[in-house]
Amino acid sequence: MAGTHHTPPPFFKRGPAPLALLTFYLALSLALFVIDLRLQSLDPLRQLVAAVTDPVQRVAQMPGGLVDHAKDYLRGLDDLLSENAQLKQTQLRLAPDLARLEHLETENDRLRKLLAVKEREKAQGEVAQIMYTARDPFSHRVVIDKGQQSGITAGQPAIDEAGVVGQVTRVFPFSAEITLITDKDQAVPVQIVRSGQRSVVFGLGGGQLELRYLPANADIKEGDLLVTSGLDGIFLPGFPVARVSSIERENSYAFARIRCEPLAAVENFGEVLVLAPRQPLPPRPPESAGRGGNTGAPVKEEKK
């Protein structure tokens, strides 16, 4: 229609020119800069803005910090795993030496005790290493690394630092076999230290001993120490043999049933001291041939 004036919508209206706005904001910035430089009047506003933006900055920096911590943790974990692997390899390399060192220390301690026994009892002998046990499962025997070339002979007793181990029963050129006192075929004359009574201890197998031929009312108690009596002419007197562990007394039996525990390490051992043979015992005096004080002189027959 003629004469009608159309105006553009409000959002199409143009404001101040961009150059004018730029000039205004530059002037405002310079004014604020000069005022702040001279009067320090914007410090409270700056602190307020810093207080408001600091949590935002911390939250914004948190993902990066977590990533850095995760990297450090993974790097440290990798270093620990690598160090742990190296330590395990070092331990494996040193384990044989450490085990051998412990074995050598134990062996030296046993040898010192054996030498101390040798000096204390004034006994001569040969230190031998036990190599293995005999193949017979029903006997208690061990094989040592000394034989005829070392002067070992059958019948020699063997001891350790704690007491009597057994007796040499078979000898070979470079080894010998020792029958342990716990073997069923082995017997050792002993004496009770507390009471002085003498008897014989027999092997029962399985690391056990039995003291026989003592009456049911014999003066013996649990814990009594048994030592060699020396009456067999093989063992020197006074070597520890066993300790009484249990006593069964029954009126229906003439003898008490006495179980003993060996003092020597008959089941766990490493070295033994094979004692030199004893000097033979003096011969028994001749028995009288007659009765009633007859000296054994020949009787002359009277002539008729």
Coordinates of C-alpha atoms in Angstrom, one line a residue:
M1 CA 0.0 0.0 0.0
A2 CA 1.1 3.5 -0.8
G3 CA 2.4 5.7 1.9
T4 CA 3.0 2.8 4.4
H5 CA 6.5 2.9 6.1
H6 CA 8.1 -0.5 6.9
T7 CA 10.6 -0.7 9.8
P8 CA 13.0 -3.6 10.2
P9 CA 12.6 -6.0 13.1
P10 CA 14.4 -5.1 16.3
F11 CA 17.0 -7.9 16.0
F12 CA 18.1 -6.5 12.7
K13 CA 19.0 -3.2 14.3
R14 CA 22.6 -2.3 14.2
G15 CA 24.4 -1.0 17.3
P16 CA 27.4 1.1 17.6
A17 CA 30.2 0.6 15.1
P18 CA 32.8 -2.1 16.0
L19 CA 35.5 0.5 15.8
A20 CA 33.7 2.7 18.3
L21 CA 33.3 -0.3 20.7
L22 CA 36.9 -1.2 20.4
T23 CA 38.0 2.4 21.2
F24 CA 35.6 2.4 24.2
Y25 CA 36.9 -0.8 25.7
L26 CA 40.5 0.2 25.1
A27 CA 39.9 3.5 26.8
L28 CA 38.2 1.7 29.7
S29 CA 41.0 -0.7 30.1
L30 CA 43.6 2.0 30.1
A31 CA 41.6 3.9 32.7
L32 CA 41.3 0.8 35.0
F33 CA 45.0 0.1 34.5
V34 CA 46.0 3.7 35.5
I35 CA 43.6 3.7 38.5
D36 CA 44.9 0.3 39.7
L37 CA 48.5 1.3 39.3
R38 CA 48.1 4.5 41.2
L39 CA 45.4 3.7 43.8
Q40 CA 45.7 -0.1 44.1
S41 CA 41.9 -0.1 44.3
L42 CA 41.3 -3.4 42.3
D43 CA 43.1 -5.7 44.7
P44 CA 39.9 -6.7 46.5
L45 CA 38.3 -7.4 43.2
R46 CA 41.3 -9.4 42.0
Q47 CA 41.3 -11.5 45.2
L48 CA 37.6 -12.1 44.8
V49 CA 38.0 -13.2 41.3
A50 CA 41.0 -15.5 42.3
A51 CA 38.8 -17.0 45.1
V52 CA 36.1 -17.8 42.7
T53 CA 38.3 -19.1 39.9
D54 CA 40.7 -21.2 42.1
P55 CA 38.3 -24.2 42.6
V56 CA 37.5 -24.1 38.9
Q57 CA 41.2 -24.2 38.1
R58 CA 41.7 -27.1 40.6
V59 CA 38.9 -29.1 39.1
A60 CA 40.2 -28.4 35.6
Q61 CA 43.7 -29.5 36.6
M62 CA 42.5 -32.7 38.4
P63 CA 42.3 -34.9 35.3
G64 CA 45.9 -34.0 34.4
G65 CA 47.0 -34.6 38.0
L66 CA 45.3 -38.0 38.1
V67 CA 47.0 -39.0 34.8
D68 CA 50.4 -37.9 36.2
H69 CA 49.8 -39.9 39.5
A70 CA 48.7 -42.9 37.5
K71 CA 51.8 -42.7 35.4
D72 CA 54.0 -42.4 38.5
Y73 CA 52.2 -45.4 40.1
L74 CA 52.5 -47.6 37.1
R75 CA 56.1 -46.6 36.6
G76 CA 56.8 -47.4 40.3
L77 CA 54.9 -50.6 40.1
D78 CA 56.9 -51.6 37.0
D79 CA 60.2 -50.7 38.9
L80 CA 59.1 -52.8 41.9
L81 CA 58.2 -55.8 39.7
S82 CA 61.6 -55.5 37.9
E83 CA 63.5 -55.2 41.2
N84 CA 61.5 -58.1 42.7
A85 CA 62.4 -60.3 39.8
Q86 CA 66.1 -59.3 40.1
L87 CA 66.0 -60.1 43.8
K88 CA 64.4 -63.5 43.2
Q89 CA 67.1 -64.3 40.6
T90 CA 69.8 -63.2 43.1
Q91 CA 68.2 -65.3 45.8
L92 CA 68.1 -68.3 43.5
R93 CA 71.8 -67.8 42.7
L94 CA 72.8 -67.4 46.3
A95 CA 70.4 -70.2 47.7
P96 CA 72.9 -73.1 47.0
D97 CA 75.7 -71.2 48.7
L98 CA 73.6 -70.2 51.7
A99 CA 72.3 -73.8 52.1
R100 CA 75.8 -75.2 51.8
L101 CA 77.1 -72.6 54.3
E102 CA 74.5 -73.6 56.8
H103 CA 75.3 -77.3 56.2
L104 CA 79.0 -76.6 56.7
E105 CA 78.3 -74.7 59.9
T106 CA 76.2 -77.5 61.3
E107 CA 78.9 -80.0 60.2
N108 CA 81.7 -78.0 61.8
D109 CA 79.6 -77.8 65.1
R110 CA 79.2 -81.6 65.1
L111 CA 82.9 -82.2 64.4
R112 CA 83.9 -79.9 67.2
K113 CA 81.6 -81.9 69.6
L114 CA 83.0 -85.2 68.3
L115 CA 86.6 -83.9 68.9
A116 CA 85.5 -82.7 72.4
V117 CA 84.2 -86.2 73.2
K118 CA 87.4 -87.7 71.9
E119 CA 89.5 -85.5 74.1
R120 CA 87.3 -85.8 77.2
E121 CA 87.2 -89.6 77.1
K122 CA 90.8 -90.0 75.9
A123 CA 89.5 -92.2 73.1
Q124 CA 91.3 -92.7 69.8
G125 CA 89.3 -93.0 66.6
E126 CA 88.5 -91.9 63.1
V127 CA 85.9 -89.3 62.1
A128 CA 83.7 -90.7 59.2
Q129 CA 80.9 -89.4 57.1
I130 CA 77.7 -91.3 56.8
M131 CA 76.9 -91.8 53.1
Y132 CA 73.6 -93.7 53.0
T133 CA 71.5 -96.3 54.8
A134 CA 71.6 -100.0 54.0
R135 CA 69.2 -101.3 51.4
D136 CA 67.6 -103.9 53.8
P137 CA 64.4 -102.3 55.1
F138 CA 64.3 -104.6 58.1
S139 CA 67.7 -103.7 59.5
H140 CA 69.0 -100.4 60.9
R141 CA 72.4 -100.0 59.3
V142 CA 74.4 -97.1 57.7
V143 CA 77.4 -97.0 55.4
I144 CA 80.3 -94.7 56.1
D145 CA 83.1 -93.5 53.8
K146 CA 86.0 -95.1 55.7
G147 CA 87.0 -98.7 55.3
Q148 CA 90.0 -100.9 55.4
Q149 CA 92.3 -98.3 53.8
S150 CA 91.6 -96.2 57.0
G151 CA 92.3 -99.0 59.4
I152 CA 88.6 -99.7 60.2
T153 CA 87.9 -103.2 61.4
A154 CA 84.8 -105.1 62.3
G155 CA 83.7 -104.7 65.9
Q156 CA 84.7 -101.1 66.4
P157 CA 82.2 -99.0 68.2
A158 CA 80.8 -95.7 66.7
I159 CA 79.6 -92.7 68.6
D160 CA 78.5 -89.1 67.9
E161 CA 78.5 -86.0 70.1
A162 CA 75.5 -87.2 72.1
G163 CA 76.2 -90.9 72.7
V164 CA 76.6 -94.4 71.2
V165 CA 75.5 -94.9 67.6
G166 CA 76.3 -98.5 66.9
Q167 CA 79.1 -100.9 66.0
V168 CA 81.0 -101.7 62.8
T169 CA 79.8 -105.1 61.5
R170 CA 81.1 -105.3 57.9
V171 CA 84.2 -103.7 56.4
F172 CA 85.0 -103.0 52.7
P173 CA 88.1 -101.5 51.1
F174 CA 86.7 -98.0 51.0
S175 CA 83.6 -98.1 53.2
A176 CA 82.2 -99.9 56.2
E177 CA 78.8 -100.8 57.5
I178 CA 77.6 -99.8 61.0
T179 CA 74.7 -101.6 62.7
L180 CA 72.8 -99.1 64.8
I181 CA 72.0 -99.8 68.5
T182 CA 68.3 -99.7 67.5
D183 CA 68.7 -102.8 65.3
K184 CA 67.0 -105.9 66.7
D185 CA 70.3 -107.9 66.5
Q186 CA 72.3 -105.3 68.5
A187 CA 72.8 -105.4 72.3
V188 CA 74.9 -103.1 74.5
P189 CA 75.8 -103.8 78.1
V190 CA 74.8 -100.7 80.1
Q191 CA 74.8 -99.3 83.6
I192 CA 72.2 -97.1 85.3
V193 CA 74.0 -94.0 86.4
R194 CA 71.8 -93.2 89.4
S195 CA 71.7 -96.7 91.0
G196 CA 74.7 -98.4 89.5
Q197 CA 72.7 -101.4 88.4
R198 CA 74.0 -103.2 85.3
S199 CA 71.9 -104.7 82.5
V200 CA 71.8 -105.0 78.7
V201 CA 69.9 -102.8 76.3
F202 CA 68.5 -104.3 73.1
G203 CA 67.3 -102.7 69.9
L204 CA 63.6 -102.8 69.0
G205 CA 63.7 -101.1 65.6
G206 CA 61.9 -97.9 64.8
G207 CA 64.3 -95.8 66.9
Q208 CA 63.5 -97.6 70.2
L209 CA 65.5 -99.6 72.8
E210 CA 64.5 -102.0 75.5
L211 CA 66.3 -102.6 78.8
R212 CA 66.0 -106.3 79.7
Y213 CA 66.8 -108.6 82.6
L214 CA 65.8 -106.2 85.4
P215 CA 63.4 -107.5 88.0
A216 CA 60.0 -105.9 88.3
N217 CA 61.0 -104.3 91.7
A218 CA 64.3 -102.9 90.4
D219 CA 65.3 -99.5 91.4
I220 CA 64.8 -97.6 88.1
K221 CA 62.8 -94.6 87.2
E222 CA 61.7 -92.8 84.1
G223 CA 64.4 -90.4 83.0
D224 CA 67.3 -92.5 84.3
L225 CA 70.5 -92.2 82.2
L226 CA 72.0 -95.4 80.8
V227 CA 75.8 -95.5 80.0
T228 CA 78.1 -98.2 78.7
S229 CA 79.3 -100.4 81.4
G230 CA 82.4 -101.6 79.5
L231 CA 81.9 -105.2 80.4
D232 CA 81.7 -106.3 76.8
G233 CA 85.3 -105.3 76.1
I234 CA 84.1 -103.2 73.1
F235 CA 82.8 -99.9 74.4
L236 CA 84.7 -97.7 76.9
P237 CA 82.7 -97.3 80.1
G238 CA 80.7 -94.2 80.6
F239 CA 79.5 -93.4 77.1
P240 CA 75.8 -92.2 77.2
V241 CA 73.5 -94.7 75.5
A242 CA 69.9 -94.0 76.2
R243 CA 67.4 -92.5 78.7
V244 CA 64.5 -94.5 80.2
S245 CA 61.2 -93.4 78.7
S246 CA 58.6 -95.8 80.1
I247 CA 58.4 -98.6 82.7
E248 CA 55.7 -101.3 82.8
R249 CA 55.7 -103.4 86.0
E250 CA 53.4 -106.5 86.2
N251 CA 53.4 -109.0 89.0
S252 CA 52.8 -111.8 86.5
Y253 CA 56.1 -111.2 84.9
A254 CA 59.5 -111.6 86.6
F255 CA 61.1 -108.8 84.7
A256 CA 59.9 -105.2 84.1
R257 CA 59.3 -104.0 80.6
I258 CA 61.5 -100.9 80.2
R259 CA 61.5 -98.7 77.0
C260 CA 64.4 -96.3 76.3
E261 CA 65.1 -93.5 73.9
P262 CA 68.6 -93.4 72.4
L263 CA 70.5 -90.3 73.0
A264 CA 72.6 -90.4 69.8
A265 CA 71.1 -89.2 66.5
V266 CA 70.6 -92.7 65.2
E267 CA 67.9 -91.5 62.7
N268 CA 69.4 -88.1 61.8
F269 CA 73.1 -88.0 61.5
G270 CA 76.0 -86.7 59.4
E271 CA 79.3 -87.7 61.0
V272 CA 80.3 -90.4 63.5
L273 CA 83.5 -91.1 65.4
V274 CA 84.6 -94.7 64.9
L275 CA 86.6 -95.6 68.1
A276 CA 89.8 -97.6 68.0
P277 CA 89.5 -101.1 69.3
R278 CA 90.0 -101.5 73.1
Q279 CA 92.7 -103.4 74.7
P280 CA 91.6 -107.0 75.3
L281 CA 90.3 -107.7 78.8
P282 CA 92.6 -109.8 81.1
P283 CA 91.9 -113.5 80.9
R284 CA 89.5 -115.0 83.5
P285 CA 91.4 -116.8 86.3
P286 CA 91.3 -120.6 86.0
E287 CA 88.5 -122.3 87.8
S288 CA 89.3 -124.9 90.4
A289 CA 89.1 -128.5 89.1
G290 CA 87.9 -130.0 92.4
R291 CA 85.7 -129.1 95.3
G292 CA 86.4 -128.3 98.9
G293 CA 89.5 -126.2 98.4
N294 CA 91.3 -128.5 96.0
T295 CA 93.9 -126.5 94.2
G296 CA 93.9 -128.6 91.1
A297 CA 97.2 -130.4 91.7
P298 CA 97.3 -134.0 90.5
V299 CA 96.4 -136.7 93.1
K300 CA 98.9 -139.5 93.5
E301 CA 97.4 -143.0 93.6
E302 CA 98.4 -144.9 96.7
K303 CA 100.2 -148.2 96.2
K304 CA 98.7 -151.3 97.6

